[in-house]
Each structure stands twice: as structure tokens, then as C-alpha cells.
Coordinates of C-alpha atoms in Angstrom, one line a residue:
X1 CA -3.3 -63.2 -10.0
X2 CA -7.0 -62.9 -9.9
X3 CA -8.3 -60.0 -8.0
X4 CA -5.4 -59.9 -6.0
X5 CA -3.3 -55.7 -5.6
X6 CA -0.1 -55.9 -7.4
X7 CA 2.5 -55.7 -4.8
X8 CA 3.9 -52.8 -7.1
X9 CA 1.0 -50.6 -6.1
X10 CA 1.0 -49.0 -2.4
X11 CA -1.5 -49.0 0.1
X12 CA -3.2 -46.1 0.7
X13 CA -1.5 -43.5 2.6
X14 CA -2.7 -43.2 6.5
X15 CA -2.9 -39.8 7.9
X16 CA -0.2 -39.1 11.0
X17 CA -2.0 -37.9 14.1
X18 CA 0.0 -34.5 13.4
X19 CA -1.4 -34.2 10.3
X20 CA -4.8 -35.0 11.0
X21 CA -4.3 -32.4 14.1
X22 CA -3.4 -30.0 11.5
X23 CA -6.0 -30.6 9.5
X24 CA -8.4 -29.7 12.4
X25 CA -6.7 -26.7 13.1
X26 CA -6.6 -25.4 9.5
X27 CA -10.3 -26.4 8.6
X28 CA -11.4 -24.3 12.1
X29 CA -9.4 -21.2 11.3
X30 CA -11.1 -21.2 7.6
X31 CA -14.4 -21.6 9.3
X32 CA -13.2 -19.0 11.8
X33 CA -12.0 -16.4 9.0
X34 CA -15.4 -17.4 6.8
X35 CA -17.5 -16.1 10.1
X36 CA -15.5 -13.2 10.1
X37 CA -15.7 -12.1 6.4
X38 CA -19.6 -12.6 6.5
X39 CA -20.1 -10.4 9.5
X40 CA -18.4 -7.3 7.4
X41 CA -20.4 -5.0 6.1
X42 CA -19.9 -3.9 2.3
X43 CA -21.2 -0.1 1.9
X44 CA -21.2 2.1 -0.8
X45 CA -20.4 6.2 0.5
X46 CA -22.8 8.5 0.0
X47 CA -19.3 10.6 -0.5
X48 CA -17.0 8.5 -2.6
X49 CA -14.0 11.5 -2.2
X50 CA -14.6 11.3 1.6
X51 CA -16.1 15.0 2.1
X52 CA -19.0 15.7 4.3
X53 CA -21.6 16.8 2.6
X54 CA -25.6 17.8 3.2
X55 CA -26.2 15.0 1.8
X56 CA -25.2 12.4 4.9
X57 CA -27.0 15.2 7.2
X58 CA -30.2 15.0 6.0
X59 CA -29.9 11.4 5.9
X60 CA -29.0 11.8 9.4
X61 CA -32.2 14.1 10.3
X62 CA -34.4 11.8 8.2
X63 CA -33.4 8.6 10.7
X64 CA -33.7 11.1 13.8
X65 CA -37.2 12.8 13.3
X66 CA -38.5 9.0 13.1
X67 CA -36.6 8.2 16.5
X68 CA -38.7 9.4 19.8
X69 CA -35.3 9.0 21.6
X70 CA -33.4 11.0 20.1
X71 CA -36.3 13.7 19.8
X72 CA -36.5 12.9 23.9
X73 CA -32.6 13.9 23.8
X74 CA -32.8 16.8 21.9
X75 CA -35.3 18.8 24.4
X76 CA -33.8 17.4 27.1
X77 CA -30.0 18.3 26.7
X78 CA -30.1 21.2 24.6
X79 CA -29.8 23.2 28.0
X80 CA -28.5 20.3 30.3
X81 CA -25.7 19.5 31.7
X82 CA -25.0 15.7 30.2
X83 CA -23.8 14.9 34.0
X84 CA -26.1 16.3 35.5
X85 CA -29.1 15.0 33.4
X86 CA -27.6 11.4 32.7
X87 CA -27.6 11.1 36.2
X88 CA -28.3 7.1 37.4
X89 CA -30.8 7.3 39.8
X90 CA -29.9 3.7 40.5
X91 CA -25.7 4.4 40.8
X92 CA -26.4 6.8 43.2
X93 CA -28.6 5.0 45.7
X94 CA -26.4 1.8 45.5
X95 CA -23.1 3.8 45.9
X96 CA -23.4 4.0 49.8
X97 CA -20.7 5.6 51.7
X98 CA -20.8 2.7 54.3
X99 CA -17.6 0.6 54.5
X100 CA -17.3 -3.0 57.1
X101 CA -13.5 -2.8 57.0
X102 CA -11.5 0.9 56.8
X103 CA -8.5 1.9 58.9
X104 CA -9.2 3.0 62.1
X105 CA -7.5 5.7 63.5
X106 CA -9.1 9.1 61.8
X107 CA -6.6 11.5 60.3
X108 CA -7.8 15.5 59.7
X109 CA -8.5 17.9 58.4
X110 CA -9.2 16.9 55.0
X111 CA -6.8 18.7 52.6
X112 CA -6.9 20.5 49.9
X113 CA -4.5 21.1 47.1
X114 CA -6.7 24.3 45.4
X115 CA -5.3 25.3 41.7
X116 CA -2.9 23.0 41.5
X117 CA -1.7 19.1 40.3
X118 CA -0.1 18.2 43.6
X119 CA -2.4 15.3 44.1
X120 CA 1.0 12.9 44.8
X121 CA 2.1 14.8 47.3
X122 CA -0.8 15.2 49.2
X123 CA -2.0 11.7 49.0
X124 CA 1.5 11.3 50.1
X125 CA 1.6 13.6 53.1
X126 CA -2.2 11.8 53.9
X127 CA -0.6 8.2 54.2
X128 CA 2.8 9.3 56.1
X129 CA 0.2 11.5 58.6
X130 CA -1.5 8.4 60.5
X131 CA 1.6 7.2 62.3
X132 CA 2.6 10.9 63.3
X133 CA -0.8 12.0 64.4
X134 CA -1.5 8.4 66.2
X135 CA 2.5 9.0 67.7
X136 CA 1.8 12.9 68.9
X137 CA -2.1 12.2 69.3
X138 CA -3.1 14.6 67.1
X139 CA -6.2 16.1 66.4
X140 CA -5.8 17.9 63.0
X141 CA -2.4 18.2 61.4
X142 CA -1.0 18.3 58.0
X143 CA 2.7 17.4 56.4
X144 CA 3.9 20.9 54.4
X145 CA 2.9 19.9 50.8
X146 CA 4.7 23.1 49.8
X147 CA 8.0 21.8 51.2
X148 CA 7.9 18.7 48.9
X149 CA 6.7 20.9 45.8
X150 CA 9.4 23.3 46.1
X151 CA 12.0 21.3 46.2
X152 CA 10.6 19.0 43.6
X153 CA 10.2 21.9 40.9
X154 CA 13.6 23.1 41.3
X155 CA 15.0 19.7 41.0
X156 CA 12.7 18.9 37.8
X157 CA 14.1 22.1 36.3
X158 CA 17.6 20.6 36.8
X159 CA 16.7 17.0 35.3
X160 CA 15.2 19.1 32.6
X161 CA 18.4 21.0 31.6
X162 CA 20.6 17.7 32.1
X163 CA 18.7 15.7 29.8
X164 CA 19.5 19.2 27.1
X165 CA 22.9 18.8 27.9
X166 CA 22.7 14.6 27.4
X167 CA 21.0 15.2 24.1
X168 CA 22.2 18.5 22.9
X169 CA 23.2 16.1 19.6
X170 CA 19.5 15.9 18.4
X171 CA 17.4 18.1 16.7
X172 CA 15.5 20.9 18.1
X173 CA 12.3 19.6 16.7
X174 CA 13.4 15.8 17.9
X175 CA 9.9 14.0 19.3
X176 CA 12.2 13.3 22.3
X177 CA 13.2 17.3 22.4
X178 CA 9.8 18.3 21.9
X179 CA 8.2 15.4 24.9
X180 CA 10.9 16.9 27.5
X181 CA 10.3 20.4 26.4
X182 CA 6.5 20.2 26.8
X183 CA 6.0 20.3 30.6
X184 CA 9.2 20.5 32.3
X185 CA 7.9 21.2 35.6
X186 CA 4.6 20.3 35.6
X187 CA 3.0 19.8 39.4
X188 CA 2.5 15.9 38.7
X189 CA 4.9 13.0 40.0
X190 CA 5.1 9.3 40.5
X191 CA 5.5 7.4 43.8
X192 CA 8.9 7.1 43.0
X193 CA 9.7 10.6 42.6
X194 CA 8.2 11.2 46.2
X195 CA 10.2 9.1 47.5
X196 CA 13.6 10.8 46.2
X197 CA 12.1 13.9 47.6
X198 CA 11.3 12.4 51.2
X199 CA 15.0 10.4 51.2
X200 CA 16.9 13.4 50.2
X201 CA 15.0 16.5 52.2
X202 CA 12.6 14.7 54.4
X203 CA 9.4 16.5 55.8
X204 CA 8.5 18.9 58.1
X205 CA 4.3 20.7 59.7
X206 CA 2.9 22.9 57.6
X207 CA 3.2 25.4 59.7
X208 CA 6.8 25.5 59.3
X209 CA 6.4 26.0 56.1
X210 CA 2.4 26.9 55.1
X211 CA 1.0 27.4 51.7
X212 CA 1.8 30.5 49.7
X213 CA -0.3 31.6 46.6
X214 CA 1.5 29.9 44.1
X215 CA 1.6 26.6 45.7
X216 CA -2.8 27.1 45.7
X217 CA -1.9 28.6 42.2
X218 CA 0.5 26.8 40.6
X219 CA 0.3 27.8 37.0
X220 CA 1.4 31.7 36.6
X221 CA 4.4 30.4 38.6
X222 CA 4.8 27.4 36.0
X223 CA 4.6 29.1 32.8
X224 CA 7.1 31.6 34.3
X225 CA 9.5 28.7 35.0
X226 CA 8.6 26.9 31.7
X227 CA 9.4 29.9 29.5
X228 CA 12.8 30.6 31.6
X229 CA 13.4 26.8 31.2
X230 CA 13.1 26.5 27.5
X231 CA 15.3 29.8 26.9
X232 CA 17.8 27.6 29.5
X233 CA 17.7 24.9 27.1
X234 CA 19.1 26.4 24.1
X235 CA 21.3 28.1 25.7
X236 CA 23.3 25.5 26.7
X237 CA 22.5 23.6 23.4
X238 CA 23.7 26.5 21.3
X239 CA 27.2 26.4 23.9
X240 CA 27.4 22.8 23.2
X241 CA 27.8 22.9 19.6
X242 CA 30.4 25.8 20.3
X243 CA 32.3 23.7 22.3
X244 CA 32.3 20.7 19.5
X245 CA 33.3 22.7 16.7
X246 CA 36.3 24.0 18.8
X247 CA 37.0 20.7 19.3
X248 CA 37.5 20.9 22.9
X249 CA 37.6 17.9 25.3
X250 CA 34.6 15.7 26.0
X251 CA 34.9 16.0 29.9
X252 CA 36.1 19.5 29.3
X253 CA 32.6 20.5 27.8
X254 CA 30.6 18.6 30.2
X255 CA 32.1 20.3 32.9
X256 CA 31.7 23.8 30.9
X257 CA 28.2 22.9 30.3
X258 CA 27.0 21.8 33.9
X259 CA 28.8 24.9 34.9
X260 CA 26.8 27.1 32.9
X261 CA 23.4 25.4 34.2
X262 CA 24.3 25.9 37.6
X263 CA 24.0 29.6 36.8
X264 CA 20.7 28.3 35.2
X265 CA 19.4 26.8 37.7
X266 CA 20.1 29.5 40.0
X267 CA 17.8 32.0 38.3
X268 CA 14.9 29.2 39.0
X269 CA 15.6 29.4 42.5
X270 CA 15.7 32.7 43.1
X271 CA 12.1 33.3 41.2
X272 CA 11.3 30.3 43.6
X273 CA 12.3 31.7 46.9
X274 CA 10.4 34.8 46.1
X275 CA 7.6 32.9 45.0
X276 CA 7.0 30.2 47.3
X277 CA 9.6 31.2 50.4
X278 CA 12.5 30.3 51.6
X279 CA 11.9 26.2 52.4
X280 CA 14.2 24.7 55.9
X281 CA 16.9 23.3 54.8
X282 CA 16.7 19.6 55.4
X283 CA 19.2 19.2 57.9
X284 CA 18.9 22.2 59.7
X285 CA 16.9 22.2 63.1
X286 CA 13.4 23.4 63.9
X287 CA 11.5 23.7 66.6
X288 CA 7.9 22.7 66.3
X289 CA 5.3 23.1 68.6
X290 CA 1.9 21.9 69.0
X291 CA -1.0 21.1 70.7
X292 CA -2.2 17.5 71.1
X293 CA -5.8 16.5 70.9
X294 CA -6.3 16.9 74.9
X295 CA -5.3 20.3 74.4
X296 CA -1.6 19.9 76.1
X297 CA 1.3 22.0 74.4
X298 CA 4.1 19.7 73.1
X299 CA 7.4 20.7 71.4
X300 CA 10.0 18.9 69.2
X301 CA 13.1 19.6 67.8
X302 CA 15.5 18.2 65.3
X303 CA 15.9 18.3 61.0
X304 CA 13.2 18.0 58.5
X305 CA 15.3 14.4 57.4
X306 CA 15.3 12.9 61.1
X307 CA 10.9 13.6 60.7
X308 CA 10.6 11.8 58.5
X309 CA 13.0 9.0 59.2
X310 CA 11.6 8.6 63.1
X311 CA 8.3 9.2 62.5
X312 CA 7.4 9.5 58.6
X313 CA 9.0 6.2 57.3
X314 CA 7.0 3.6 60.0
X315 CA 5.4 1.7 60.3
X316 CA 6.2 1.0 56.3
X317 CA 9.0 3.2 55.0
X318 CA 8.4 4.6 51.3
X319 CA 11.9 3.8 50.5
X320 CA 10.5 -0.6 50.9
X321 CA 7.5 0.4 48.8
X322 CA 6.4 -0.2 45.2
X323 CA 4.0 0.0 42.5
X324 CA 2.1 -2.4 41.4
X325 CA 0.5 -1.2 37.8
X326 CA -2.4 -3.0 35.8
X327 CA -1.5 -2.3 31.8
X328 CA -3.6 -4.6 29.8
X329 CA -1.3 -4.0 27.3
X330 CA 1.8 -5.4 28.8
X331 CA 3.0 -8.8 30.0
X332 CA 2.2 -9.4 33.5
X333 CA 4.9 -10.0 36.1
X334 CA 7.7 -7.8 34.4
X335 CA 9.4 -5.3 35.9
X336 CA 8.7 -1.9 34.0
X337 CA 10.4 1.6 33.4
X338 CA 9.4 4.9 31.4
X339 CA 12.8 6.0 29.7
X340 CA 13.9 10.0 31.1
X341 CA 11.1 10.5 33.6
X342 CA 12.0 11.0 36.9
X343 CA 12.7 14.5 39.3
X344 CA 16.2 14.1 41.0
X345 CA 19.1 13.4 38.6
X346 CA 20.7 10.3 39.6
X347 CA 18.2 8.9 41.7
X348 CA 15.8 6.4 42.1
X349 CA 14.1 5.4 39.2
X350 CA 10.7 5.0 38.5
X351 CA 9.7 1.8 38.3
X352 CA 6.2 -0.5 38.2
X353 CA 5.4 -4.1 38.5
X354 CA 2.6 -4.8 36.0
X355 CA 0.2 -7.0 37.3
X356 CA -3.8 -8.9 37.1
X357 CA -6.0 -6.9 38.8
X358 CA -7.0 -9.2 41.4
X359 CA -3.4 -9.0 42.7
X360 CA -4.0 -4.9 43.7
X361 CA -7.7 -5.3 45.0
X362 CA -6.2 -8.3 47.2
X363 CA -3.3 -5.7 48.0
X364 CA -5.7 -2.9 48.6
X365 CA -7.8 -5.7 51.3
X366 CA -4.8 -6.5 53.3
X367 CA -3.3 -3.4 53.8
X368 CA -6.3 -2.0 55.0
X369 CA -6.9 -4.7 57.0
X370 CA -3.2 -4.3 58.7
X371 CA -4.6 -0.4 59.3
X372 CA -2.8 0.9 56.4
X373 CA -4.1 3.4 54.3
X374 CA -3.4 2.9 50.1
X375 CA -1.7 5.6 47.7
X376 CA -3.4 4.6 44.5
X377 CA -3.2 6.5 41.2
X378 CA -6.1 7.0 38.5
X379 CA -8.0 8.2 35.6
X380 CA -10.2 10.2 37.8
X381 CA -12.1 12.7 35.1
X382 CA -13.9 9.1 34.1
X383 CA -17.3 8.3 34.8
X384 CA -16.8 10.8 38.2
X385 CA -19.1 12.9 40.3
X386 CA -17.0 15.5 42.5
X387 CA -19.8 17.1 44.1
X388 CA -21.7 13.2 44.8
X389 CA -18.1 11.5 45.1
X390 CA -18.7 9.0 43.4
X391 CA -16.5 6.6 41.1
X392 CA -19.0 4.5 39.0
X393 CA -18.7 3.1 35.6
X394 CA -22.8 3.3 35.5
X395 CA -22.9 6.4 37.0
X396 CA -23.9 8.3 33.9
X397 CA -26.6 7.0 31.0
X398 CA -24.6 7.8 27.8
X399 CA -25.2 4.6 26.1
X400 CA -29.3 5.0 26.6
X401 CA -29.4 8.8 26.0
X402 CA -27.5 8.5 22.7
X403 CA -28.3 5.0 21.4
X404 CA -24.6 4.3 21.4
X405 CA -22.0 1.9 23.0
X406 CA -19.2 2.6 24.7
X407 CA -16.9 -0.4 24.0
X408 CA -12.9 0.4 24.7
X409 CA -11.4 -1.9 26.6
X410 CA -8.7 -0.9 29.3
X411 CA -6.2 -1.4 26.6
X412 CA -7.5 0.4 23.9
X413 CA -7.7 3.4 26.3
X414 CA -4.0 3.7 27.0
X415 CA -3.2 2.7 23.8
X416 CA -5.5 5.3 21.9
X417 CA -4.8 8.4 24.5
X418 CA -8.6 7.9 26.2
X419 CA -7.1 6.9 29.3
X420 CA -3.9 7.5 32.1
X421 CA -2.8 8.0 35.4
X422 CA -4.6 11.7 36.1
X423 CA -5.0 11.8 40.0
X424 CA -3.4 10.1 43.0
X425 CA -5.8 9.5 45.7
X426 CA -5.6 7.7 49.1
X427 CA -7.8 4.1 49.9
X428 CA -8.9 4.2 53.6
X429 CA -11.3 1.8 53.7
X430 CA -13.1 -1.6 51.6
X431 CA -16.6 -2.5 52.0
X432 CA -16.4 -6.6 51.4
X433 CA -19.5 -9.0 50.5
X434 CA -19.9 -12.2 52.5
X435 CA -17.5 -13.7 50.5
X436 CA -14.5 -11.6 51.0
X437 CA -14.9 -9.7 47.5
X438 CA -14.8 -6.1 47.2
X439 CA -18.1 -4.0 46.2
X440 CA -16.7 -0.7 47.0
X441 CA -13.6 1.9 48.3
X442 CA -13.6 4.7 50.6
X443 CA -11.5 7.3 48.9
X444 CA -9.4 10.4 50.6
X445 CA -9.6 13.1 48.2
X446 CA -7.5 16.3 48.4
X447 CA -10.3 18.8 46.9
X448 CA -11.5 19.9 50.2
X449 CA -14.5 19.5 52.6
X450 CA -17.1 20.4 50.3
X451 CA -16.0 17.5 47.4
X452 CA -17.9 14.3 47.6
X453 CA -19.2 13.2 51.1
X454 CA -17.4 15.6 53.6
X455 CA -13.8 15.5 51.3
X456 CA -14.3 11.7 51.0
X457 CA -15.5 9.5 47.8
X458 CA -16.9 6.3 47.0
X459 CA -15.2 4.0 43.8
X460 CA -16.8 0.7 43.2
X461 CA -15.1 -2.5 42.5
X462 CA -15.9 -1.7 38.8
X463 CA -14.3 1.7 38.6
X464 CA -11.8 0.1 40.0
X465 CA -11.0 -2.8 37.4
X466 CA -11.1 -0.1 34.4
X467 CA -9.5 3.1 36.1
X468 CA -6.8 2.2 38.8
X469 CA -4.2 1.6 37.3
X470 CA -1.4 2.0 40.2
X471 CA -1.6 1.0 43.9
X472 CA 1.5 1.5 46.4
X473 CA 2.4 -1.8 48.6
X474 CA 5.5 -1.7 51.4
X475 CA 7.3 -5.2 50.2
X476 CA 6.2 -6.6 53.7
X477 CA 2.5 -7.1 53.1
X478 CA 2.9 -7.2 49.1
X479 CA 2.9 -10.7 47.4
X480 CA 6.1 -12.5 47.4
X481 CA 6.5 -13.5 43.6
X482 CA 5.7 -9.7 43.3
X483 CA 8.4 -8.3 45.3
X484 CA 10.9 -11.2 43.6
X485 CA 9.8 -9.3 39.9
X486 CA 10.5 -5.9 42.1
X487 CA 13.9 -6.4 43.0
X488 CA 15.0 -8.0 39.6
X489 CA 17.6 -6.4 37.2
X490 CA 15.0 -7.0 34.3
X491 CA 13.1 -3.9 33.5
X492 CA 11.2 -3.1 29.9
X493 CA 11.8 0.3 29.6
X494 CA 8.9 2.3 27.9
X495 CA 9.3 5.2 25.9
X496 CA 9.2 8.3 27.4
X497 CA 5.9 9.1 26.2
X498 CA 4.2 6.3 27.2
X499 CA 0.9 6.2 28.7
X500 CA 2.5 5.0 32.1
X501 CA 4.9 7.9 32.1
X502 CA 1.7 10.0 32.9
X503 CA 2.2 12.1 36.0
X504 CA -0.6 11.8 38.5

């Protein structure tokens, strides 16, 4: 036997390659977790109860009267505007308004949507203008933005009081009851909701139907509506629960109900009417005439819907257009839906194709390099100058002034109420490096002549990657795999208070 192993004893064991990968994996995510623990902090409170007390503030002032900064601060922007001051001297200079690639033919005037959140339906009415001016050669002319908002409103106030009737089971104080009760007919939309609008009543000049005061002035008119609305509500919730306790007939009490609203509704339209005016109807004929930008009358004739479907739906019609969204927080290439939001009852719904954000600025390039202007939608109180019109995310020092850092992600912002969908806008034009990447975006604004640089403002790429979050795209010149995701049954539907269910 000698120094021979007994054959009774086993070799030693020899690790499997999936163990030994294992192995690897769990040793780094110790080391990983060990780097993690040591960078936390351990503190004890000055406040072990959690109160503020003077205490932490002259702490505070003890740091500060050492820091020239913050002394700098102090006499500064005591009587400053923090925009105004924070200024970047160097934002400014490089935010030229000089584009190499915008869409030719020039549409005017600029518009202007006053005291009120109609920013949808004027970007809107600026898109579907270019083909109507370029087919009548016109040298100023506007789409009636009241025409769309009037007959938006009143339909919101009857998706409102169908969605009472569809939940008249819940609570009063239900968080869905209390999200649909908040702003029933609020100004804002989504592309899709313009397009129900534009499908069902078309479009007609705005001098067939010109601005009153309350479509400048939207919100005595609104809270009047929202007040009548809300009353609307329980009344047909308190019928509702009459009707179930005398056991009568399902169909019989959705009939009874919808009855009742229609008498509802009816009181909106006539504060409407008186309101705002008396819009076409949208088959009824008009006669429009104008004069063309060689100063020769011209006259046409025929229904607000036949418009828009010979000269407002080309060369791209609405109806074969989609948004593409960038949500951090969401899978890309999924079809998505906000649960109850919409303005027509029964019609199309809106939806968004979440995607990177290289996708929309290669979007954005080609369309307005096929002469196509962009409806877009985003945060536009961010980082902002109205009166420069500019879109910058260095546009303002903050993070110097105060000795702070401004860290959210794109994410974090929707996710933590910092951030949504505020303001629709229209893309006319791209300024592109010698590599075919974007630097900056001419921007349509609807605040007038005197905003930004003559109505118009610039956004640079980087604006753009942290607050755009929706561009518009007819199917034809949007990418394929993207339109596939578009037309698929598959939708994740968001709650109705979801940051994407913001209304620009």
C-alpha cells in the first residue's frame, strides 16, 4: 500500500464551468454591494424627532457667511429675477437662429392662441396651412382655431358625463371620479383627439368663423362649464342609483340615463353658442372668399368636411399619422394607451409608439427634408426663454449660482411629477453638422410676433433629448418596424393619470 490513496477516498471535487461562472458573478455583486455600502453616509440629526429647528439654521448661516458665493448670491438675487440674472451669456450667443435645412414654402401670419391652452390646435391648423396656402397661393391665412375648440369642448363635456354614467358604481371620492372630475374640459388635447375633430367636422378660414373673447379667454368660460359639469355628474349618478334600487332593466337605465344627459349636454351648448357663436355645421356649404398673394379675388365653395379632405388631409392626411413618444420609463417598441382619455365618445383612441430618441430626431430630419413641417409636444416651462426663444438645457446657471446639481433623469421627471407634455409646438426647420447630426430646431410658436425671434424659437438637440417627448409622423415617411408596432392589436394601457395622459 505505501503512499498509495485508498481507492475508498474520492478525488477532489472539480468545479463545473457553471459553477465557477457563478462564483464570479456572486464574488462581483459582493464586491459591488461592498462599494455601495461604503459610499453611504452615516449621520447623526441635529433633530432626532425630525422637526426643524434654529438649530440646523444657524448651522446653515455659519457654512454661508464663510462661502463668498453664496454671499455673491445673496446681493445679487435678492431683487433679481433668477432668469433673468442666470442668464448664459454663452447659451445665448451659440443658440443662433440660423438653420441649413427648414421647409421652404413660408406660411403667415404667426398666430397666436392669447389666454388660452389651445396650443394642439394651433400647431395643428399651422401644419395643415402649408398645402392650402401653397394650393391658393396665399399670402397670410389662418385655419379657424375656434372652430376646432368649440366643437372639441362640447364633445369633452359629453365624454365627461358618459364616463359618470359608465362608473356611476364607484364612489364619489373614487381617485378615478376625482382624476375625471378635475378638468373636464380643459383647452389641452392629443394629436389624436385633433384628429377625431378634423374627421368628424373638418375645417374651415377663420374668417368664417374668427376668434371671440372666450376663445382668447378661455377660463371664465371653463370654470362656468366645469361647475355646470360637475352638478351634471351627480345628477345623473344620483338617477342611476334610483333606477338600481327600482330594479329597472339594465338597457332600460342606460337609455334613461343617456336621455337625461342629452338634456345635459344641451345646457353646455347653449352657454356655448352664446359664448363662442354659432360654429358652420360641418356639412353645410360656405362660400369663402379671398385674395391670393398677387392681389387677385378668389372664391370657393363647399362644407367645412370636403376642406379639409381636398385640401387639409395632403399631402399627409392626419387620419395616417402617429405618435411616436420617448418615455424612459417604458419598454421601447410597444404600442401605448392612457385608459379614459380621449374627446369624442367612440372614437379614435389615443395612442403612442414609445420609442429611443434617435428614432424622432431621424423623424424630425426627414420630414423636413420631404418639406414637411413636425407637430411635436413638450415640457416647454423647462429651461425656456419666451422673450429670447430659446430652448436650452444650459440656458440658465442654477447649478453655479446655488452650488447645487440638478441630477433627474428623463425618467425620474415623469415619474416624480417634474416633467410632461405642457405645449404642442410646430418643427419647421433643422440645422445639421457636417455629419448629418442635429445641433438645433427652428420652432413655430403660437404666442405671437413679439415671443422669441419674430413668433419663432430655437431648441437645441439637447433640449430636445430631455423635453420632447412626442413628435407626429404620417406612416409614409415614418420607420417601418414603427408603423408595424402602430398598427398592432397590443397596446399597454396606462392609467388615466399617467404622466403621458398630459394634455398639451
Amino acid at each position: 500500500m505505501g503512499n498509495a490513496p485508498s481507492s475508498r477516498i474520492p478525488p477532489p471535487a472539480t468545479a463545473t464551468s457553471d459553477e465557477f461562472d457563478e462564483k464570479v458573478k456572486m464574488t462581483k455583486e459582493l464586491n459591488e454591494l461592498d462599494a455601495s455600502l461604503s459610499r453611504l453616509q452615516v449621520t447623526v440629526p441635529l433633530s432626532s424627532c425630525g422637526q426643524l429647528t434654529l438649530d440646523h439654521v444657524s448651522s446653515w448661516e455659519t457654512t454661508a457667511a464663510g462661502d463668498s458665493k453664496a454671499q455673491l448670491a445673496r446681493t445679487i438675487l435678492s431683487h433679481s429675477d433668477i432668469r433673468t440674472a442666470l442668464i448664459s451669456r454663452s447659451a445665448t450667443i451659440a443658440d443662433q437662429h440660423v438653420f441649413n435645412n427648414v421647409v421652404e414654402f413660408k406660411t403667415g401670419p404667426v398666430t397666436n392662441q392669447k389666454s388660452s391652452g389651445r396650443c394642439w390646435l394651433f400647431a395643428t391648423t399651422n401644419v395643415l396651412r402649408y398645402n392650402i396656402m401653397k394650393k391658393f397661393k396665399l399670402k397670410d391665412f389662418q385655419l379657424s382655431q375656434a372652430y376646432l375648440f368649440f366643437w372639441d369642448k362640447l364633445n369633452k363635456a359629453n365624454y365627461y358625463l358618459e364616463l359618470m354614467i359608465e362608473q356611476a358604481d364607484l364612489a364619489v371620492d373614487d381617485r378615478l371620479i376625482n382624476h375625471l372630475s378635475n378638468d373636464p374640459v380643459g383647452d389641452g388635447g392629443q394629436w389624436d383627439m385633433v384628429v377625431n375633430l378634423l374627421e368628424n367636422y373638418g375645417v374651415v378660414p377663420q374668417s368664417l368663423y374668427p376668434e371671440s373673447t372666450h376663445s382668447s379667454l378661455s377660463s371664465p368660460l371653463n370654470n362656468l362649464l366645469k361647475t355646470k359639469l360637475r352638478e351634471h355628474a351627480l345628477i345623473l349618478r344620483d338617477l342611476s342609483t334610483s333606477l338600481r334600487e327600482a330594479d329597472v332593466m339594465e338597457d332600460t337605465i342606460l337609455a334613461t340615463l343617456r336621455a337625461k344627459k342629452e338634456e345635459l349636454v344641451r345646457e353646455v351648448y347653449m352657454i356655448m353658442t352664446a359664448t363662442l357663436g354659432v360654429p358652420p355645421k360641418p356639412t353645410r356649404r360656405f362660400v369663402w372668399d379671398y385674395i391670393d398673394a398677387d392681389g387677385k379675388a378668389g372664391r370657393w365653395e363647399g362644407s367645412p368636411k370636403q376642406f379639409y379632405e381636398e385640401y387639409g388631409a395632403k399631402p399627409y392626411s392626419p387620419s395616417e399619422s402617429f405618435s411616436l413618444i420617448n418615455d424612459p420609463r417604458n419598454e421601447y417598441s410597444k404600442l401605448y394607451t392612457v385608459d379614459k382619455l380621449g374627446n369624442v365618445w367612440g372614437g379614435r383612441p389615443v395612442l403612442y409608439v414609445n420609442t429611443e430618441i434617435e428614432n424622432m430626431k431621424n423623424t424630425v430630419i426627414k420630414m423636413i427634408k420631404a418639406g414637411q413641417p413636425v407637430f411635436f409636444g413638450c415640457d416647454v416651462g423647462k429651461f425656456s426663454d419666451s422673450s429670447a426663444g430659446i430652448m436650452d438645457t444650459a440656458l440658465f446657471e442654477y447649478e453655479n449660482a446655488f452650488d447645487i446639481k440638478l441630477g433627474l433623469t428623463k425618467a425620474q421627471r415623469l415619474q416624480i411629477c417634474e416633467s410632461s407634455m405642457t405645449h404642442a409646438m410646430v418643427i419647421t426647420g433643422v440645422h445639421l453638422n457636417a455629419a448629418g447630426k442635429p445641433i438645433r430646431y427652428k420652432v413655430e410658436n403660437s404666442w405671437g410676433e413679439t415671443s422669441g425671434h419674430e413668433g419663432f424659437m430655437v431648441m437645441t438637440d439637447k433640449w430636445f433629448e430631455q423635453f420632447v417627448y412626442q413628435v407626429v409622423v404620417p406612416k409614409a415617411l415614418a420607420p417601418k418596424e414603427l408603423v408595424a408596432v402602430y398598427e398592432s392589436k397590443e397596446r399597454v394601457v396606462l392609467p388615466p393619470w399617467d404622466p403621458m395622459g398630459a394634455l398639451a
